[in-house]
Short mmCIF file of C-alpha atoms and ligand atoms in Angstrom, two decimals:
data_model
loop_
_atom_site.label_atom_id
_atom_site.label_comp_id
_atom_site.label_asym_id
_atom_site.label_seq_id
_atom_site.Cartn_x
_atom_site.Cartn_y
_atom_site.Cartn_z
CA MET T 1 -0.10 0.00 0.06
CA LYS T 2 1.28 3.44 -0.85
CA VAL T 3 1.05 5.87 1.98
CA LEU T 4 1.84 9.55 1.84
CA VAL T 5 2.66 11.31 5.22
CA SER T 6 2.35 15.14 4.82
CA GLY T 7 4.10 17.06 7.73
CA ALA T 8 6.28 14.13 8.10
CA THR T 9 9.21 16.14 9.77
CA GLY T 10 7.02 17.40 12.56
CA PHE T 11 6.66 16.35 16.27
CA ILE T 12 4.17 13.64 15.37
CA GLY T 13 5.34 12.83 11.78
CA GLN T 14 8.88 11.82 12.96
CA GLN T 15 7.07 9.08 15.03
CA VAL T 16 4.43 8.07 12.26
CA VAL T 17 7.11 7.38 9.68
CA PRO T 18 9.11 4.78 11.57
CA PHE T 19 5.90 3.13 12.76
CA LEU T 20 4.77 2.66 9.20
CA GLN T 21 8.25 1.46 8.27
CA GLY T 22 8.14 -1.14 11.07
CA LEU T 23 4.98 -2.57 9.67
CA GLY T 24 6.91 -3.70 6.49
CA ARG T 25 3.83 -3.58 4.12
CA CYS T 26 3.81 0.08 3.14
CA ARG T 27 5.48 2.07 0.42
CA ILE T 28 5.95 5.40 2.42
CA LEU T 29 6.51 8.81 0.94
CA ALA T 30 7.15 11.68 3.27
CA SER T 31 6.53 15.32 2.50
CA ALA T 32 7.23 18.79 3.99
CA ARG T 33 9.02 21.93 2.93
CA ASP T 34 12.39 21.46 4.69
CA GLU T 35 14.50 18.92 2.64
CA ALA T 36 17.27 18.68 5.21
CA LYS T 37 14.83 17.35 7.81
CA LEU T 38 13.13 15.02 5.30
CA GLN T 39 16.48 13.56 4.63
CA GLU T 40 17.00 12.66 8.24
CA LEU T 41 13.83 10.59 8.21
CA GLY T 42 15.33 7.86 6.14
CA ALA T 43 12.33 7.44 3.91
CA ASP T 44 11.51 8.33 0.23
CA TYR T 45 10.37 11.86 0.20
CA VAL T 46 9.13 14.76 -1.89
CA VAL T 47 9.65 18.47 -0.98
CA TYR T 48 6.36 20.01 -1.35
CA ASP T 49 4.72 23.24 -0.13
CA LEU T 50 0.98 22.87 0.00
CA ASN T 51 0.52 26.61 -0.24
CA GLN T 52 1.52 26.31 -3.98
CA GLU T 53 -1.01 25.89 -6.79
CA PRO T 54 -2.07 22.17 -6.45
CA HIS T 55 -2.87 21.36 -10.26
CA ASP T 56 -0.66 18.36 -10.37
CA CYS T 57 -0.33 17.61 -6.69
CA TYR T 58 -1.58 13.91 -6.81
CA GLU T 59 1.00 12.98 -9.49
CA ARG T 60 3.89 14.87 -7.85
CA LEU T 61 3.13 13.23 -4.53
CA GLY T 62 3.41 9.63 -5.98
CA ARG T 63 -0.37 8.78 -6.59
CA PRO T 64 -0.86 7.50 -2.89
CA GLU T 65 -3.68 5.26 -1.82
CA VAL T 66 -3.70 6.77 1.63
CA LEU T 67 -2.79 10.21 2.66
CA ILE T 68 -2.09 10.88 6.45
CA HIS T 69 -2.20 14.57 6.56
CA LEU T 70 -0.37 16.01 9.48
CA ALA T 71 0.84 19.21 8.05
CA TRP T 72 -0.31 22.45 9.61
CA GLU T 73 1.53 25.83 10.00
CA GLY T 74 2.14 28.19 12.80
CA LEU T 75 1.38 26.05 15.96
CA PRO T 76 0.54 26.94 18.62
CA HIS T 77 -0.72 30.62 18.45
CA TYR T 78 -4.28 29.18 18.80
CA GLN T 79 -6.07 32.44 18.56
CA GLU T 80 -4.28 33.80 15.39
CA SER T 81 -6.51 34.43 12.42
CA PHE T 82 -4.05 32.88 9.93
CA HIS T 83 -5.46 29.41 11.00
CA LEU T 84 -8.65 30.58 9.20
CA ASP T 85 -7.34 33.08 6.61
CA ARG T 86 -4.49 31.00 5.21
CA ASN T 87 -4.36 27.40 6.66
CA LEU T 88 -7.96 26.56 6.31
CA VAL T 89 -8.17 27.90 2.80
CA ASN T 90 -4.94 26.37 1.54
CA HIS T 91 -5.29 22.96 3.19
CA TYR T 92 -8.85 22.59 1.87
CA ARG T 93 -7.65 23.54 -1.72
CA PHE T 94 -4.67 21.12 -1.44
CA LEU T 95 -6.93 18.22 0.00
CA GLN T 96 -9.71 18.83 -2.44
CA SER T 97 -7.20 18.72 -5.40
CA MET T 98 -5.67 15.50 -4.07
CA ILE T 99 -9.22 13.93 -3.96
CA ALA T 100 -10.35 15.32 -7.22
CA GLN T 101 -7.19 13.95 -8.90
CA GLY T 102 -7.81 10.45 -7.52
CA LEU T 103 -6.82 10.07 -3.72
CA PRO T 104 -9.19 7.29 -2.32
CA SER T 105 -8.46 7.60 1.43
CA LEU T 106 -7.67 10.61 3.63
CA THR T 107 -6.85 10.71 7.29
CA VAL T 108 -6.35 14.17 8.75
CA THR T 109 -5.35 15.21 12.30
CA GLY T 110 -7.80 17.52 13.91
CA THR T 111 -7.82 18.57 17.52
CA CYS T 112 -9.67 18.33 20.96
CA TYR T 113 -9.94 22.13 20.73
CA GLU T 114 -12.74 21.52 18.29
CA TYR T 115 -14.89 20.59 21.24
CA GLY T 116 -14.46 24.00 22.88
CA LEU T 117 -15.36 24.34 26.57
CA HIS T 118 -17.10 21.13 27.19
CA ASN T 119 -16.19 19.49 30.48
CA GLY T 120 -16.21 15.65 31.24
CA CYS T 121 -15.70 12.61 28.95
CA LEU T 122 -16.24 13.67 25.36
CA PRO T 123 -17.40 11.22 22.84
CA GLU T 124 -17.17 12.18 19.08
CA GLU T 125 -20.79 13.12 18.82
CA THR T 126 -20.33 16.02 21.29
CA ALA T 127 -21.31 19.13 19.31
CA PRO T 128 -18.16 21.06 18.33
CA ASN T 129 -17.93 24.51 19.85
CA PRO T 130 -14.52 25.84 19.24
CA THR T 131 -13.25 28.95 21.03
CA THR T 132 -9.91 29.30 19.20
CA CYS T 133 -9.24 30.11 15.62
CA TYR T 134 -7.13 26.97 15.46
CA GLY T 135 -9.93 24.78 16.60
CA LEU T 136 -12.46 26.58 14.39
CA ALA T 137 -10.31 26.24 11.35
CA LYS T 138 -9.99 22.42 11.89
CA ASP T 139 -13.56 21.99 12.53
CA VAL T 140 -14.60 23.79 9.28
CA LEU T 141 -11.94 21.94 7.39
CA ARG T 142 -13.73 18.77 8.50
CA ARG T 143 -17.16 19.92 7.58
CA ARG T 144 -15.89 21.08 4.11
CA LEU T 145 -14.20 17.64 3.47
CA GLU T 146 -17.53 15.93 4.58
CA ALA T 147 -19.37 17.93 2.13
CA LEU T 148 -16.88 17.16 -0.59
CA GLN T 149 -17.62 13.42 -0.11
CA GLN T 150 -21.08 14.15 -1.78
CA GLN T 151 -19.11 14.91 -4.89
CA HIS T 152 -16.24 12.46 -4.73
CA PRO T 153 -16.65 9.04 -2.80
CA PHE T 154 -13.49 9.07 -0.78
CA ARG T 155 -12.83 7.59 2.79
CA LEU T 156 -12.29 10.19 5.47
CA ARG T 157 -10.93 9.60 8.90
CA TRP T 158 -10.83 12.68 11.04
CA LEU T 159 -8.66 12.25 14.28
CA ARG T 160 -9.14 14.53 17.26
CA LEU T 161 -5.82 14.39 19.01
CA PHE T 162 -5.75 15.29 22.75
CA PHE T 163 -2.55 16.10 24.65
CA LEU T 164 0.99 14.64 23.85
CA TYR T 165 4.46 14.38 25.32
CA GLY T 166 7.62 12.62 24.44
CA PRO T 167 10.69 12.74 22.21
CA GLY T 168 10.98 15.76 19.99
CA GLN T 169 8.35 17.80 21.88
CA PRO T 170 8.61 21.41 21.18
CA GLU T 171 10.53 23.50 23.79
CA ARG T 172 7.45 25.56 24.56
CA THR T 173 5.46 22.57 25.96
CA LEU T 174 5.02 21.95 29.63
CA MET T 175 6.76 18.53 29.70
CA ALA T 176 9.70 19.97 27.65
CA LYS T 177 9.91 22.72 30.29
CA VAL T 178 9.99 20.20 33.12
CA ASP T 179 12.79 18.11 31.30
CA GLN T 180 14.75 21.37 30.83
CA ALA T 181 14.37 22.16 34.47
CA LEU T 182 15.66 18.62 35.53
CA ASP T 183 18.47 18.77 33.09
CA THR T 184 19.78 22.08 34.27
CA GLY T 185 19.48 21.10 37.99
CA GLN T 186 16.70 23.76 38.77
CA GLU T 187 15.34 23.47 42.22
CA THR T 188 11.83 24.81 41.63
CA PHE T 189 9.41 24.84 38.70
CA ASP T 190 6.76 27.55 38.22
CA MET T 191 3.42 26.20 36.71
CA SER T 192 -0.34 26.45 36.86
CA GLY T 193 -2.43 25.15 39.80
CA GLY T 194 -2.00 21.70 38.14
CA GLU T 195 -5.59 20.64 39.20
CA GLN T 196 -6.93 20.65 35.66
CA LEU T 197 -7.74 17.14 34.24
CA ARG T 198 -6.29 16.32 30.82
CA ASP T 199 -5.94 13.38 28.51
CA TYR T 200 -2.30 12.61 27.71
CA LEU T 201 -0.62 9.95 25.53
CA SER T 202 2.99 9.74 24.57
CA VAL T 203 3.77 10.70 20.95
CA THR T 204 4.90 7.34 20.00
CA GLU T 205 1.55 5.86 21.07
CA VAL T 206 -0.37 8.57 19.18
CA ALA T 207 1.60 7.97 16.08
CA ALA T 208 0.87 4.30 16.23
CA LEU T 209 -2.82 5.07 16.71
CA ILE T 210 -2.84 7.49 13.94
CA ALA T 211 -1.24 4.81 11.49
CA LYS T 212 -3.64 2.10 12.73
CA VAL T 213 -6.76 4.22 12.20
CA ALA T 214 -5.70 5.34 8.86
CA LEU T 215 -4.84 1.78 7.58
CA GLN T 216 -7.65 -0.33 9.03
CA PRO T 217 -10.29 -1.18 6.49
CA ARG T 218 -13.56 -0.81 8.31
CA TYR T 219 -14.47 2.43 10.02
CA ASP T 220 -14.60 6.05 8.67
CA GLY T 221 -15.63 9.37 10.48
CA ILE T 222 -14.46 11.03 13.55
CA PHE T 223 -12.03 9.41 16.11
CA ASN T 224 -10.70 10.64 19.43
CA ILE T 225 -6.96 9.93 19.70
CA CYS T 226 -6.83 9.61 23.51
CA SER T 227 -6.34 7.44 26.50
CA GLY T 228 -9.74 7.97 28.07
CA GLN T 229 -7.97 8.21 31.38
CA PRO T 230 -7.99 11.76 32.85
CA ILE T 231 -4.91 12.72 34.82
CA SER T 232 -4.22 16.03 36.71
CA VAL T 233 -1.49 17.93 35.23
CA ARG T 234 0.16 18.22 38.58
CA ARG T 235 0.15 14.39 38.99
CA LEU T 236 1.45 14.05 35.33
CA VAL T 237 4.29 16.27 36.13
CA GLU T 238 5.10 14.70 39.55
CA GLU T 239 5.09 11.12 38.00
CA HIS T 240 7.38 12.28 35.31
CA ILE T 241 9.90 13.87 37.80
CA ALA T 242 9.72 10.64 39.79
CA ALA T 243 10.28 8.43 36.71
CA ARG T 244 13.37 10.40 35.89
CA GLY T 245 14.62 10.08 39.49
CA GLY T 246 14.73 13.84 39.72
CA ARG T 247 13.82 16.38 42.43
CA LEU T 248 11.94 19.59 41.61
CA ARG T 249 9.74 21.60 43.97
CA LEU T 250 6.62 22.80 42.09
CA ASN T 251 5.43 26.28 42.58
CA LEU T 252 1.76 25.88 41.92
CA GLY T 253 -0.57 28.54 40.90
CA VAL T 254 2.11 30.93 39.30
CA PHE T 255 0.44 30.79 36.03
CA PRO T 256 -3.44 30.97 35.43
CA TYR T 257 -5.28 28.22 33.81
CA PRO T 258 -5.74 28.73 29.94
CA ALA T 259 -8.96 30.46 29.12
CA HIS T 260 -9.51 28.38 25.99
CA GLU T 261 -9.44 25.07 27.72
CA PRO T 262 -12.16 23.66 30.28
CA LEU T 263 -11.02 22.63 33.53
CA ALA T 264 -11.59 18.93 33.23
CA PHE T 265 -12.02 16.98 29.99
CA TRP T 266 -10.78 13.86 28.37
CA GLY T 267 -11.74 11.73 25.32
CA ASP T 268 -13.97 8.62 24.99
CA PRO T 269 -11.87 6.03 23.20
CA SER T 270 -14.54 3.52 22.22
CA ARG T 271 -14.53 4.30 18.41
CA LEU T 272 -10.76 4.26 18.57
CA ARG T 273 -10.68 0.93 20.13
CA LEU T 274 -12.96 -0.51 17.31
CA ALA T 275 -10.63 0.89 14.70
CA VAL T 276 -7.54 -0.39 16.41
CA ALA T 277 -9.22 -3.96 16.71
CA ALA T 278 -10.06 -3.94 12.89
CA PHE T 279 -6.36 -3.03 12.25
CA GLU T 280 -5.06 -5.77 14.39
CA GLU T 281 -7.48 -8.26 12.80
CA GLU T 282 -6.26 -7.39 9.40
CA GLN T 283 -2.59 -7.64 10.45
CA HIS T 284 -3.34 -11.13 11.85
CA HIS T 285 -4.93 -12.17 8.62
CA ALA T 286 -2.07 -10.77 6.63
CA ALA T 287 0.41 -12.87 8.79
CA HIS T 288 -1.69 -16.06 8.67
CA PRO T 289 -3.52 -16.16 5.30
N1 NAP X 301 1.37 18.30 18.77
C1 NAP X 301 0.22 18.23 19.45
O1 NAP X 301 0.04 18.24 20.61
C2 NAP X 301 -1.14 18.13 18.69
C3 NAP X 301 -2.31 18.13 19.41
C4 NAP X 301 -3.48 18.12 18.48
C5 NAP X 301 -3.58 18.02 17.26
N2 NAP X 301 -2.20 18.14 16.45
C6 NAP X 301 -2.27 18.18 15.04
O2 NAP X 301 -1.32 17.16 14.57
C7 NAP X 301 -0.61 17.61 13.37
C8 NAP X 301 0.80 17.51 13.51
O3 NAP X 301 1.17 18.23 14.64
P1 NAP X 301 2.77 18.39 14.93
O4 NAP X 301 2.84 18.79 16.51
O5 NAP X 301 3.54 17.24 14.47
O6 NAP X 301 3.19 19.72 14.08
P2 NAP X 301 4.59 20.32 13.81
O7 NAP X 301 5.61 19.74 14.73
O8 NAP X 301 4.38 21.83 13.85
O9 NAP X 301 4.89 19.77 12.36
C9 NAP X 301 4.06 20.43 11.21
C10 NAP X 301 4.65 19.67 9.80
O10 NAP X 301 3.98 20.28 8.91
C11 NAP X 301 4.90 20.76 7.78
N3 NAP X 301 4.45 21.83 7.13
C12 NAP X 301 3.94 23.14 7.66
N4 NAP X 301 3.63 23.85 6.66
C13 NAP X 301 3.68 23.23 5.52
C14 NAP X 301 3.45 23.57 4.23
N5 NAP X 301 2.92 24.83 3.87
N6 NAP X 301 3.66 22.63 3.25
C15 NAP X 301 4.03 21.37 3.60
N7 NAP X 301 4.29 21.01 4.83
C16 NAP X 301 4.09 21.88 5.82
C17 NAP X 301 6.11 21.01 8.61
O11 NAP X 301 7.31 20.87 7.90
P3 NAP X 301 7.94 22.21 7.06
O12 NAP X 301 7.89 23.30 8.04
O13 NAP X 301 9.39 21.69 6.64
O14 NAP X 301 7.11 22.24 5.87
C18 NAP X 301 6.14 19.82 9.64
O15 NAP X 301 6.56 18.64 8.98
C19 NAP X 301 -1.11 19.09 13.07
O16 NAP X 301 -2.18 18.97 12.19
C20 NAP X 301 -1.80 19.50 14.48
O17 NAP X 301 -2.76 20.41 14.22
C21 NAP X 301 -1.16 18.21 17.20
#
């Protein structure tokens, strides 16, 4: 199976590509704009800027059977209007062209920010109500792709990712800052109150889940990519410090809770489990025909 991974050099893409390579049954093509980073992946690649005119994009990108679309520009800056003015417009134009030119199966990474300020356990049917330009752009992109399915019968898997940590995490993220504090021998660490409940997975787990949902043959639609296990941010940080055998006194309450996030929310992974089971079943049949 020919699989194209857009945004392959990013935090998540760098883990998706090796997972796909490990399966041993995919021809993988990675794409992004920075050729030096693409070379480091050790996969076939095409340098491609999706802001350019997409008239022959499907051909140039190797006529894949599956596109795992991870690319997105300008993260985080969640409230900046470029998510709507530029990203939404250009990503839809690119994806629409790929589909019109023959792409049969598309998997796109959305975000839990599409849900907005709902608290509690969130199944995929929860009405989206984004409060950030980023969440709104992703939600509108999904709706436009669903409308496009009326014209072109392609398979669409829309993945709402929750929170991630792990190798390659951007320096701005909480867990990267905890690691920096431990690495530099700081004694204290300033953070929020830490009582907010979140749904975290390691980036390696998320990458495997993205690939499994994209490649399984049975289920389309929206999937939460989540653990289903809420954890307080304070406990997450404390467990990480303990796992590293470090010592760091937490200065809780220095920073306010983010206004664009509810205090306690996590994903319902029921649909995700069905898709993963369908993937495992197919893997088993491929190994034992
Ligand atoms: N990280 C998270 O915690 C998280 C949570 C929820 C959802 N997501 C979603 O998951 C996806 C991947 O996130 P990430 O954290 O891996 O992002 P990232 O580290 O910022 O990587 C973005 C990727 O997109 C590529 N890209 C950006 N603009 C491009 C363009 N114009 N043309 C072609 N490629 C372009 C980048 O490479 P170049 O700059 O070289 O082109 C890079 O490979 C995104 O859609 C994001 O919204 C992430």
